[in-house]
């Protein structure tokens, strides 16, 4: 936001912006709001350019983090959207949040004093990893699962025509 406040373009009438698809939705919103205030005629993307899966998962983490003493995010350390999910959990009220690649990376001492675990995964983490963490928790604790749904994803990616007959 600081750069958005001080940025001086060569021409204020020839501006546009795009965002990285895996930025924090809240951080992006603040930057875009500042740019819109300073440059009301700035061109915007034709559609929301933050990945819908990233947006939906961040909203779900915000909804669960204030109830969870611990949030585990399944994803790679170099996955921007997974790192953002961990940060969103910490900012949204979770006492503790950790990024793990799989159930094998869980430090079970993190669970001391925890009655509610929040669990999410980066956009590219396979469902089998999520189920693996749930199974590992069930092997150690009594577990009940409550899904938090903040959006229904109905995006369908069609196979390219050139590949349909292959």
CSV table of C-alpha atoms in Angstrom, one decimal:
chain,number,residue,atom,x,y,z
A,1,UNK,CA,0.0,0.0,0.0
A,2,UNK,CA,2.9,2.3,0.7
A,3,UNK,CA,4.1,2.1,-2.9
A,4,UNK,CA,0.5,2.6,-4.1
A,5,UNK,CA,0.4,5.8,-2.1
A,6,UNK,CA,3.7,7.2,-3.4
A,7,UNK,CA,3.7,5.9,-7.0
A,8,UNK,CA,3.9,8.7,-9.6
A,9,UNK,CA,3.2,7.6,-13.1
A,10,UNK,CA,4.5,9.3,-16.2
A,11,UNK,CA,0.9,9.7,-17.4
A,12,UNK,CA,-2.0,9.3,-15.0
A,13,UNK,CA,-4.4,8.8,-17.9
A,14,UNK,CA,-2.6,5.7,-19.3
A,15,UNK,CA,-2.7,3.3,-16.3
A,16,UNK,CA,-3.9,-0.2,-15.8
A,17,UNK,CA,-3.2,-2.9,-13.1
A,18,UNK,CA,-3.1,-6.7,-12.8
A,19,UNK,CA,-2.5,-8.8,-9.7
A,20,UNK,CA,-0.7,-12.0,-9.0
A,21,UNK,CA,-3.2,-14.8,-8.8
A,22,UNK,CA,-2.1,-16.0,-5.4
A,23,UNK,CA,-1.7,-12.8,-3.4
A,24,UNK,CA,-3.6,-12.3,-0.1
A,25,UNK,CA,-7.1,-11.2,-1.1
A,26,UNK,CA,-7.2,-8.6,1.7
A,27,UNK,CA,-3.7,-7.2,0.9
A,28,UNK,CA,-4.7,-6.9,-2.8
A,29,UNK,CA,-8.0,-5.3,-2.0
A,30,UNK,CA,-6.2,-2.6,0.1
A,31,UNK,CA,-3.7,-1.9,-2.7
A,32,UNK,CA,-6.3,-1.7,-5.4
A,33,UNK,CA,-8.5,0.6,-3.3
A,34,UNK,CA,-5.6,3.0,-2.9
A,35,UNK,CA,-4.8,2.9,-6.6
A,36,UNK,CA,-8.5,3.5,-7.5
A,37,UNK,CA,-8.7,6.4,-5.1
A,38,UNK,CA,-5.5,8.0,-6.5
A,39,UNK,CA,-6.2,7.1,-10.2
A,40,UNK,CA,-10.0,6.8,-10.7
A,41,UNK,CA,-9.7,6.4,-14.5
A,42,UNK,CA,-7.2,3.5,-14.2
A,43,UNK,CA,-8.1,0.5,-16.3
A,44,UNK,CA,-9.0,-2.7,-14.4
A,45,UNK,CA,-8.8,-6.3,-15.4
A,46,UNK,CA,-11.9,-7.6,-17.2
A,47,UNK,CA,-12.5,-10.2,-14.5
A,48,UNK,CA,-11.3,-10.9,-11.0
A,49,UNK,CA,-7.7,-12.0,-11.6
A,50,UNK,CA,-7.1,-13.6,-8.2
A,51,UNK,CA,-7.7,-17.3,-8.5
A,52,UNK,CA,-11.2,-18.3,-7.4
A,53,UNK,CA,-9.8,-21.3,-5.4
A,54,UNK,CA,-7.3,-19.0,-3.6
A,55,UNK,CA,-10.1,-16.5,-2.8
A,56,UNK,CA,-12.5,-19.2,-1.6
A,57,UNK,CA,-9.9,-20.9,0.6
A,58,UNK,CA,-8.8,-17.7,2.2
A,59,UNK,CA,-12.4,-16.8,3.1
A,60,UNK,CA,-12.9,-20.3,4.6
A,61,UNK,CA,-9.7,-19.9,6.7
A,62,UNK,CA,-11.0,-16.6,8.0
A,63,UNK,CA,-14.3,-18.2,9.0
A,64,UNK,CA,-12.6,-21.0,10.9
A,65,UNK,CA,-9.5,-19.5,12.3
A,66,UNK,CA,-11.1,-17.7,15.2
A,67,UNK,CA,-12.5,-21.0,16.4
A,68,UNK,CA,-9.3,-23.0,16.0
A,69,UNK,CA,-6.4,-23.1,18.4
A,70,UNK,CA,-4.3,-24.7,15.6
A,71,UNK,CA,-4.6,-24.4,11.8
A,72,UNK,CA,-2.7,-26.8,9.6
A,73,UNK,CA,-2.2,-25.8,5.9
A,74,UNK,CA,-1.3,-28.6,3.6
A,75,UNK,CA,0.9,-27.4,0.8
A,76,UNK,CA,4.4,-26.9,-0.5
A,77,UNK,CA,6.7,-24.4,1.2
A,78,UNK,CA,7.2,-22.7,-2.2
A,79,UNK,CA,3.4,-22.5,-2.9
A,80,UNK,CA,2.4,-18.9,-2.7
A,81,UNK,CA,-1.2,-19.6,-2.1
A,82,UNK,CA,-0.4,-22.1,0.7
A,83,UNK,CA,1.9,-19.6,2.4
A,84,UNK,CA,-0.9,-17.0,2.2
A,85,UNK,CA,-3.4,-19.4,3.8
A,86,UNK,CA,-1.0,-19.8,6.8
A,87,UNK,CA,-0.7,-16.0,7.1
A,88,UNK,CA,-4.4,-15.5,6.8
A,89,UNK,CA,-5.0,-18.1,9.6
A,90,UNK,CA,-2.5,-16.2,11.9
A,91,UNK,CA,-4.1,-12.8,11.1
A,92,UNK,CA,-7.6,-14.2,11.6
A,93,UNK,CA,-7.3,-15.4,15.1
A,94,UNK,CA,-5.7,-18.9,15.1
A,95,UNK,CA,-3.3,-19.3,18.1
A,96,UNK,CA,-0.9,-21.2,15.9
A,97,UNK,CA,-0.6,-22.1,12.2
A,98,UNK,CA,1.8,-24.4,10.4
A,99,UNK,CA,2.4,-25.2,6.8
A,100,UNK,CA,3.0,-28.9,6.2
A,101,UNK,CA,3.6,-31.0,3.1
A,102,UNK,CA,1.8,-34.1,4.5
A,103,UNK,CA,0.8,-35.9,7.7
A,104,UNK,CA,4.4,-37.0,8.0
A,105,UNK,CA,5.4,-33.3,8.8
A,106,UNK,CA,3.1,-32.9,11.8
A,107,UNK,CA,4.7,-32.2,15.1
A,108,UNK,CA,2.2,-33.7,17.5
A,109,UNK,CA,3.3,-31.4,20.3
A,110,UNK,CA,1.5,-28.7,18.4
A,111,UNK,CA,-1.7,-30.3,19.6
A,112,UNK,CA,-1.1,-29.7,23.3
A,113,UNK,CA,-4.1,-27.8,24.6
A,114,UNK,CA,-5.9,-27.9,21.2
A,115,UNK,CA,-9.6,-28.8,21.1
A,116,UNK,CA,-10.3,-27.4,17.6
A,117,UNK,CA,-8.0,-27.9,14.6
A,118,UNK,CA,-8.6,-26.0,11.4
A,119,UNK,CA,-7.4,-27.8,8.4
A,120,UNK,CA,-7.0,-26.5,4.8
A,121,UNK,CA,-4.9,-27.1,1.8
A,122,UNK,CA,-3.3,-25.1,-1.0
A,123,UNK,CA,-5.1,-25.0,-4.3
A,124,UNK,CA,-2.9,-27.7,-5.9
A,125,UNK,CA,-2.7,-30.0,-2.9
A,126,UNK,CA,-4.4,-33.4,-3.7
A,127,UNK,CA,-7.3,-34.5,-1.6
A,128,UNK,CA,-5.4,-37.6,-0.6
A,129,UNK,CA,-3.1,-35.5,1.5
A,130,UNK,CA,-6.0,-33.9,3.3
A,131,UNK,CA,-7.5,-37.3,4.0
A,132,UNK,CA,-4.1,-38.5,5.2
A,133,UNK,CA,-3.9,-35.7,7.8
A,134,UNK,CA,-7.5,-36.5,9.0
A,135,UNK,CA,-6.6,-40.2,9.3
A,136,UNK,CA,-3.4,-39.4,11.2
A,137,UNK,CA,-5.4,-37.3,13.6
A,138,UNK,CA,-8.1,-40.0,14.0
A,139,UNK,CA,-5.3,-42.5,14.9
A,140,UNK,CA,-4.4,-40.3,17.9
A,141,UNK,CA,-7.6,-38.4,18.9
A,142,UNK,CA,-11.3,-38.6,18.8
A,143,UNK,CA,-12.2,-36.6,15.7
A,144,UNK,CA,-15.4,-35.1,14.3
A,145,UNK,CA,-15.2,-33.2,11.0
A,146,UNK,CA,-17.2,-30.1,10.3
A,147,UNK,CA,-16.9,-28.6,6.9
A,148,UNK,CA,-17.0,-24.8,6.5
A,149,UNK,CA,-18.4,-23.8,3.2
A,150,UNK,CA,-18.1,-20.1,2.2
A,151,UNK,CA,-18.5,-20.6,-1.5
A,152,UNK,CA,-19.7,-23.3,-3.9
A,153,UNK,CA,-17.2,-23.8,-6.7
A,154,UNK,CA,-18.9,-24.7,-10.0
A,155,UNK,CA,-16.0,-23.9,-12.4
A,156,UNK,CA,-15.5,-26.6,-15.0
A,157,UNK,CA,-12.4,-26.8,-17.1
A,158,UNK,CA,-13.3,-28.3,-20.5
A,159,UNK,CA,-10.8,-30.4,-22.4
A,160,UNK,CA,-9.5,-28.5,-25.4
A,161,UNK,CA,-11.3,-29.5,-28.6
A,162,UNK,CA,-8.0,-30.7,-30.2
A,163,UNK,CA,-7.7,-33.3,-27.4
A,164,UNK,CA,-11.4,-34.4,-27.3
A,165,UNK,CA,-10.9,-37.2,-29.9
A,166,UNK,CA,-7.4,-38.3,-28.8
